[in-house]
GROMACS .gro file of C-alpha atoms in nm:
model
  297
    1UNK     CA    1   0.910  -0.155   1.486
    2UNK     CA    2   0.644  -0.339   1.280
    3UNK     CA    3   0.572  -0.034   1.061
    4UNK     CA    4   0.552  -0.079   0.684
    5UNK     CA    5   0.524   0.161   0.392
    6UNK     CA    6   0.288   0.015   0.131
    7UNK     CA    7   0.313   0.166  -0.215
    8UNK     CA    8   0.294   0.104  -0.588
    9UNK     CA    9   0.502   0.234  -0.874
   10UNK     CA   10   0.291   0.498  -1.046
   11UNK     CA   11   0.459   0.433  -1.382
   12UNK     CA   12   0.371   0.063  -1.365
   13UNK     CA   13   0.019   0.109  -1.227
   14UNK     CA   14  -0.121   0.339  -1.497
   15UNK     CA   15  -0.489   0.259  -1.533
   16UNK     CA   16  -0.530   0.177  -1.164
   17UNK     CA   17  -0.794   0.453  -1.143
   18UNK     CA   18  -0.998   0.566  -1.443
   19UNK     CA   19  -1.306   0.726  -1.287
   20UNK     CA   20  -1.471   0.817  -0.958
   21UNK     CA   21  -1.616   0.468  -0.922
   22UNK     CA   22  -1.262   0.330  -0.921
   23UNK     CA   23  -1.169   0.576  -0.645
   24UNK     CA   24  -1.459   0.458  -0.427
   25UNK     CA   25  -1.364   0.094  -0.482
   26UNK     CA   26  -0.994   0.153  -0.407
   27UNK     CA   27  -1.081   0.355  -0.096
   28UNK     CA   28  -1.320   0.097   0.048
   29UNK     CA   29  -1.077  -0.182  -0.036
   30UNK     CA   30  -0.850  -0.062   0.246
   31UNK     CA   31  -1.126  -0.142   0.494
   32UNK     CA   32  -1.191  -0.481   0.338
   33UNK     CA   33  -0.823  -0.575   0.365
   34UNK     CA   34  -0.796  -0.440   0.721
   35UNK     CA   35  -1.096  -0.647   0.832
   36UNK     CA   36  -0.959  -0.961   0.666
   37UNK     CA   37  -0.605  -0.938   0.803
   38UNK     CA   38  -0.629  -0.754   1.134
   39UNK     CA   39  -0.357  -0.513   1.023
   40UNK     CA   40  -0.375  -0.160   1.166
   41UNK     CA   41  -0.400   0.097   0.889
   42UNK     CA   42  -0.248   0.421   1.019
   43UNK     CA   43  -0.283   0.635   0.706
   44UNK     CA   44  -0.330   0.622   0.331
   45UNK     CA   45  -0.396   0.825   0.020
   46UNK     CA   46  -0.502   0.718  -0.327
   47UNK     CA   47  -0.406   0.886  -0.652
   48UNK     CA   48  -0.510   0.790  -1.001
   49UNK     CA   49  -0.188   0.599  -1.061
   50UNK     CA   50  -0.103   0.455  -0.720
   51UNK     CA   51  -0.180   0.432  -0.347
   52UNK     CA   52   0.043   0.495  -0.044
   53UNK     CA   53  -0.026   0.362   0.304
   54UNK     CA   54   0.135   0.319   0.644
   55UNK     CA   55   0.057  -0.016   0.807
   56UNK     CA   56   0.132  -0.152   1.151
   57UNK     CA   57   0.135  -0.520   1.242
   58UNK     CA   58   0.321  -0.847   1.212
   59UNK     CA   59   0.511  -0.868   0.887
   60UNK     CA   60   0.327  -1.186   0.788
   61UNK     CA   61  -0.008  -1.009   0.832
   62UNK     CA   62   0.108  -0.701   0.643
   63UNK     CA   63   0.223  -0.924   0.357
   64UNK     CA   64  -0.126  -1.078   0.353
   65UNK     CA   65  -0.273  -0.727   0.343
   66UNK     CA   66  -0.049  -0.636   0.049
   67UNK     CA   67  -0.133  -0.951  -0.144
   68UNK     CA   68  -0.505  -0.919  -0.075
   69UNK     CA   69  -0.511  -0.557  -0.191
   70UNK     CA   70  -0.331  -0.661  -0.510
   71UNK     CA   71  -0.562  -0.952  -0.590
   72UNK     CA   72  -0.884  -0.768  -0.504
   73UNK     CA   73  -0.773  -0.470  -0.712
   74UNK     CA   74  -0.704  -0.683  -1.018
   75UNK     CA   75  -1.028  -0.878  -0.966
   76UNK     CA   76  -1.219  -0.551  -0.949
   77UNK     CA   77  -1.056  -0.420  -1.268
   78UNK     CA   78  -1.129  -0.737  -1.462
   79UNK     CA   79  -1.489  -0.767  -1.339
   80UNK     CA   80  -1.560  -0.396  -1.391
   81UNK     CA   81  -1.386  -0.346  -1.726
   82UNK     CA   82  -1.404  -0.691  -1.878
   83UNK     CA   83  -1.026  -0.743  -1.876
   84UNK     CA   84  -0.711  -0.625  -1.703
   85UNK     CA   85  -0.652  -0.394  -1.998
   86UNK     CA   86  -0.276  -0.408  -1.955
   87UNK     CA   87  -0.288  -0.273  -1.599
   88UNK     CA   88   0.015  -0.382  -1.398
   89UNK     CA   89  -0.056  -0.349  -1.028
   90UNK     CA   90   0.201  -0.469  -0.778
   91UNK     CA   91   0.258  -0.327  -0.433
   92UNK     CA   92   0.581  -0.299  -0.239
   93UNK     CA   93   0.604  -0.335   0.138
   94UNK     CA   94   0.899  -0.158   0.294
   95UNK     CA   95   0.979  -0.217   0.665
   96UNK     CA   96   1.059   0.098   0.862
   97UNK     CA   97   1.317   0.081   1.138
   98UNK     CA   98   1.408   0.447   1.201
   99UNK     CA   99   1.184   0.687   1.397
  100UNK     CA  100   1.271   0.993   1.193
  101UNK     CA  101   1.210   0.805   0.869
  102UNK     CA  102   0.879   0.680   1.013
  103UNK     CA  103   0.762   1.036   1.077
  104UNK     CA  104   0.871   1.131   0.730
  105UNK     CA  105   0.687   0.842   0.563
  106UNK     CA  106   0.371   0.884   0.772
  107UNK     CA  107   0.339   1.242   0.649
  108UNK     CA  108   0.436   1.142   0.294
  109UNK     CA  109   0.144   0.898   0.275
  110UNK     CA  110  -0.109   1.178   0.318
  111UNK     CA  111   0.051   1.487   0.160
  112UNK     CA  112   0.147   1.334  -0.176
  113UNK     CA  113  -0.170   1.442  -0.361
  114UNK     CA  114  -0.088   1.805  -0.278
  115UNK     CA  115   0.281   1.769  -0.357
  116UNK     CA  116   0.193   1.602  -0.687
  117UNK     CA  117   0.011   1.917  -0.794
  118UNK     CA  118  -0.350   1.853  -0.703
  119UNK     CA  119  -0.529   2.174  -0.604
  120UNK     CA  120  -0.631   2.044  -0.263
  121UNK     CA  121  -0.485   2.039   0.087
  122UNK     CA  122  -0.435   1.699   0.255
  123UNK     CA  123  -0.710   1.767   0.509
  124UNK     CA  124  -0.958   1.829   0.226
  125UNK     CA  125  -0.853   1.537   0.007
  126UNK     CA  126  -1.146   1.297  -0.016
  127UNK     CA  127  -0.944   0.989  -0.117
  128UNK     CA  128  -0.708   0.979   0.179
  129UNK     CA  129  -0.700   0.999   0.558
  130UNK     CA  130  -0.528   1.339   0.592
  131UNK     CA  131  -0.838   1.495   0.745
  132UNK     CA  132  -0.844   1.261   1.044
  133UNK     CA  133  -0.544   1.364   1.256
  134UNK     CA  134  -0.506   1.623   1.532
  135UNK     CA  135  -0.865   1.738   1.489
  136UNK     CA  136  -1.114   1.855   1.757
  137UNK     CA  137  -1.367   1.605   1.892
  138UNK     CA  138  -1.658   1.776   1.714
  139UNK     CA  139  -1.486   1.763   1.375
  140UNK     CA  140  -1.726   1.655   1.100
  141UNK     CA  141  -1.574   1.384   0.875
  142UNK     CA  142  -1.543   1.504   0.516
  143UNK     CA  143  -1.707   1.181   0.395
  144UNK     CA  144  -2.032   1.282   0.566
  145UNK     CA  145  -2.066   1.600   0.360
  146UNK     CA  146  -2.262   1.582   0.034
  147UNK     CA  147  -2.170   1.780  -0.276
  148UNK     CA  148  -2.433   2.043  -0.188
  149UNK     CA  149  -2.287   2.092   0.161
  150UNK     CA  150  -2.561   1.907   0.349
  151UNK     CA  151  -2.477   1.626   0.590
  152UNK     CA  152  -2.561   1.258   0.570
  153UNK     CA  153  -2.601   1.034   0.872
  154UNK     CA  154  -2.379   0.724   0.875
  155UNK     CA  155  -2.548   0.383   0.861
  156UNK     CA  156  -2.435   0.050   1.002
  157UNK     CA  157  -2.315  -0.199   0.748
  158UNK     CA  158  -2.564  -0.460   0.871
  159UNK     CA  159  -2.850  -0.218   0.796
  160UNK     CA  160  -2.773  -0.248   0.424
  161UNK     CA  161  -2.912  -0.522   0.204
  162UNK     CA  162  -2.671  -0.791   0.085
  163UNK     CA  163  -2.678  -0.635  -0.261
  164UNK     CA  164  -2.600  -0.290  -0.119
  165UNK     CA  165  -2.310  -0.432   0.082
  166UNK     CA  166  -2.157  -0.605  -0.219
  167UNK     CA  167  -2.203  -0.292  -0.430
  168UNK     CA  168  -2.025  -0.079  -0.171
  169UNK     CA  169  -1.739  -0.320  -0.101
  170UNK     CA  170  -1.705  -0.452  -0.457
  171UNK     CA  171  -1.599  -0.778  -0.298
  172UNK     CA  172  -1.741  -1.105  -0.172
  173UNK     CA  173  -1.556  -1.046   0.153
  174UNK     CA  174  -1.738  -0.905   0.452
  175UNK     CA  175  -1.663  -0.647   0.718
  176UNK     CA  176  -1.810  -0.622   1.070
  177UNK     CA  177  -2.179  -0.541   1.077
  178UNK     CA  178  -2.130  -0.251   1.318
  179UNK     CA  179  -1.894  -0.068   1.083
  180UNK     CA  180  -2.035   0.259   0.951
  181UNK     CA  181  -2.084   0.371   0.592
  182UNK     CA  182  -2.178   0.711   0.454
  183UNK     CA  183  -2.223   0.853   0.104
  184UNK     CA  184  -2.073   0.542  -0.054
  185UNK     CA  185  -1.769   0.533   0.176
  186UNK     CA  186  -1.677   0.260   0.418
  187UNK     CA  187  -1.570   0.514   0.677
  188UNK     CA  188  -1.199   0.487   0.763
  189UNK     CA  189  -1.280   0.564   1.127
  190UNK     CA  190  -1.388   0.198   1.142
  191UNK     CA  191  -1.032   0.072   1.102
  192UNK     CA  192  -0.777   0.357   1.087
  193UNK     CA  193  -0.587   0.384   1.417
  194UNK     CA  194  -0.587   0.763   1.455
  195UNK     CA  195  -0.437   0.773   1.805
  196UNK     CA  196  -0.149   0.548   1.699
  197UNK     CA  197  -0.071   0.778   1.408
  198UNK     CA  198  -0.079   1.085   1.632
  199UNK     CA  199   0.156   0.922   1.884
  200UNK     CA  200   0.419   0.899   1.610
  201UNK     CA  201   0.441   1.280   1.626
  202UNK     CA  202   0.320   1.353   1.981
  203UNK     CA  203   0.247   1.720   1.908
  204UNK     CA  204   0.062   1.923   1.649
  205UNK     CA  205   0.374   2.121   1.573
  206UNK     CA  206   0.585   1.812   1.509
  207UNK     CA  207   0.316   1.686   1.270
  208UNK     CA  208   0.310   2.023   1.093
  209UNK     CA  209   0.690   2.016   1.057
  210UNK     CA  210   0.699   1.678   0.886
  211UNK     CA  211   0.400   1.758   0.664
  212UNK     CA  212   0.593   2.054   0.527
  213UNK     CA  213   0.912   1.854   0.467
  214UNK     CA  214   1.120   1.979   0.178
  215UNK     CA  215   1.266   1.817  -0.131
  216UNK     CA  216   1.555   1.658   0.058
  217UNK     CA  217   1.325   1.449   0.278
  218UNK     CA  218   1.104   1.358  -0.017
  219UNK     CA  219   1.410   1.252  -0.216
  220UNK     CA  220   1.511   1.015   0.065
  221UNK     CA  221   1.175   0.839   0.047
  222UNK     CA  222   1.173   0.827  -0.334
  223UNK     CA  223   1.523   0.676  -0.335
  224UNK     CA  224   1.425   0.417  -0.075
  225UNK     CA  225   1.114   0.321  -0.274
  226UNK     CA  226   1.318   0.282  -0.591
  227UNK     CA  227   1.573   0.066  -0.410
  228UNK     CA  228   1.298  -0.146  -0.256
  229UNK     CA  229   1.130  -0.206  -0.592
  230UNK     CA  230   1.448  -0.304  -0.767
  231UNK     CA  231   1.456  -0.355  -1.143
  232UNK     CA  232   1.231  -0.570  -1.359
  233UNK     CA  233   1.445  -0.713  -1.639
  234UNK     CA  234   1.314  -0.868  -1.957
  235UNK     CA  235   1.227  -1.232  -1.880
  236UNK     CA  236   1.479  -1.377  -2.125
  237UNK     CA  237   1.759  -1.158  -1.995
  238UNK     CA  238   1.672  -1.235  -1.633
  239UNK     CA  239   1.664  -1.612  -1.694
  240UNK     CA  240   1.996  -1.596  -1.877
  241UNK     CA  241   2.162  -1.405  -1.593
  242UNK     CA  242   2.014  -1.647  -1.340
  243UNK     CA  243   2.129  -1.954  -1.533
  244UNK     CA  244   2.483  -1.821  -1.572
  245UNK     CA  245   2.497  -1.732  -1.200
  246UNK     CA  246   2.376  -2.080  -1.097
  247UNK     CA  247   2.644  -2.239  -1.313
  248UNK     CA  248   2.926  -2.019  -1.184
  249UNK     CA  249   2.819  -2.022  -0.819
  250UNK     CA  250   2.706  -2.383  -0.774
  251UNK     CA  251   2.809  -2.575  -1.085
  252UNK     CA  252   2.451  -2.668  -1.174
  253UNK     CA  253   2.236  -2.574  -1.471
  254UNK     CA  254   1.890  -2.587  -1.317
  255UNK     CA  255   1.781  -2.373  -1.021
  256UNK     CA  256   1.541  -2.645  -0.910
  257UNK     CA  257   1.833  -2.872  -0.820
  258UNK     CA  258   1.937  -2.628  -0.547
  259UNK     CA  259   1.824  -2.659  -0.187
  260UNK     CA  260   1.649  -2.374  -0.006
  261UNK     CA  261   1.968  -2.227   0.139
  262UNK     CA  262   2.137  -2.227  -0.199
  263UNK     CA  263   1.835  -2.063  -0.362
  264UNK     CA  264   1.841  -1.786  -0.104
  265UNK     CA  265   2.213  -1.741  -0.163
  266UNK     CA  266   2.144  -1.721  -0.538
  267UNK     CA  267   1.871  -1.461  -0.479
  268UNK     CA  268   2.109  -1.258  -0.264
  269UNK     CA  269   2.373  -1.264  -0.540
  270UNK     CA  270   2.124  -1.159  -0.808
  271UNK     CA  271   1.981  -0.882  -0.591
  272UNK     CA  272   2.325  -0.745  -0.503
  273UNK     CA  273   2.461  -0.767  -0.856
  274UNK     CA  274   2.162  -0.663  -1.065
  275UNK     CA  275   1.905  -0.507  -0.824
  276UNK     CA  276   1.644  -0.748  -0.960
  277UNK     CA  277   1.305  -0.693  -0.800
  278UNK     CA  278   1.188  -0.928  -0.525
  279UNK     CA  279   0.891  -1.031  -0.736
  280UNK     CA  280   1.111  -1.137  -1.026
  281UNK     CA  281   1.360  -1.303  -0.790
  282UNK     CA  282   1.079  -1.517  -0.649
  283UNK     CA  283   1.004  -1.649  -0.997
  284UNK     CA  284   1.368  -1.704  -1.086
  285UNK     CA  285   1.469  -1.897  -0.774
  286UNK     CA  286   1.131  -2.068  -0.713
  287UNK     CA  287   1.076  -1.939  -0.361
  288UNK     CA  288   0.787  -1.737  -0.209
  289UNK     CA  289   0.845  -1.363  -0.230
  290UNK     CA  290   0.780  -1.305   0.145
  291UNK     CA  291   1.057  -1.552   0.233
  292UNK     CA  292   1.302  -1.380   0.000
  293UNK     CA  293   1.221  -1.041   0.148
  294UNK     CA  294   1.269  -1.179   0.498
  295UNK     CA  295   1.621  -1.306   0.438
  296UNK     CA  296   1.753  -1.049   0.188
  297UNK     CA  297   1.728  -0.727   0.386
   0.00000   0.00000   0.00000
């Protein structure tokens, strides 16, 4: 289906957002990554500990999106705060193959701020795309409204000075000059595929139904995310388990003596037996994480 749920573990990513400037940077970063990879962003929301997003595109491109968002986030944190400050920020990319689960996840990516206790409805949440769907043509984007209730007119990106562009994007990367900005936001209407998102539900009522999904549907997503992340073991323990498994399965002592097929087989054994995360598996078996994900589903 080429749909992917992009998310981070909120417990791991503490410190991802510390102030409103961080929110602006994280928000605009979605546009930067979309422009760089060509991936269709269908929805997203950002909370102080983690983002959620629904992406559509080739898996290889969505992996690039994920990796670019990770690296640009960490670069921003270091350049803005002077150091990473212990922030651990890794994203997971979960492929979606079931239509009902797709509808569930699509809604989940925009209603989480409300379900997590924030006193705001999804269509009023500034740091997500919940206000964009199933709206009338004359709907005024919430990012155009100033704090005092007055409206600002969007400007083209190429009307900004180079310094203004870099300040807004917080990146050396560029976006198309005809993209619009307003009140410090790189407007998501530049790159969010609204019609594609709406086609997932077809009707307003179907969208309303999934947005009001109960605890059972939320629990399904939470369980899937936990399974996708896997477990990060202590490095010494992980290496010991890996070494013992290599010896028992192949009769060798060093993973690097194994060929690619054997390394994938080793990764599959470790994943099945210990639920080790894909990121840690990549380090243990010396293979790229995207390749491991491709063959270990």
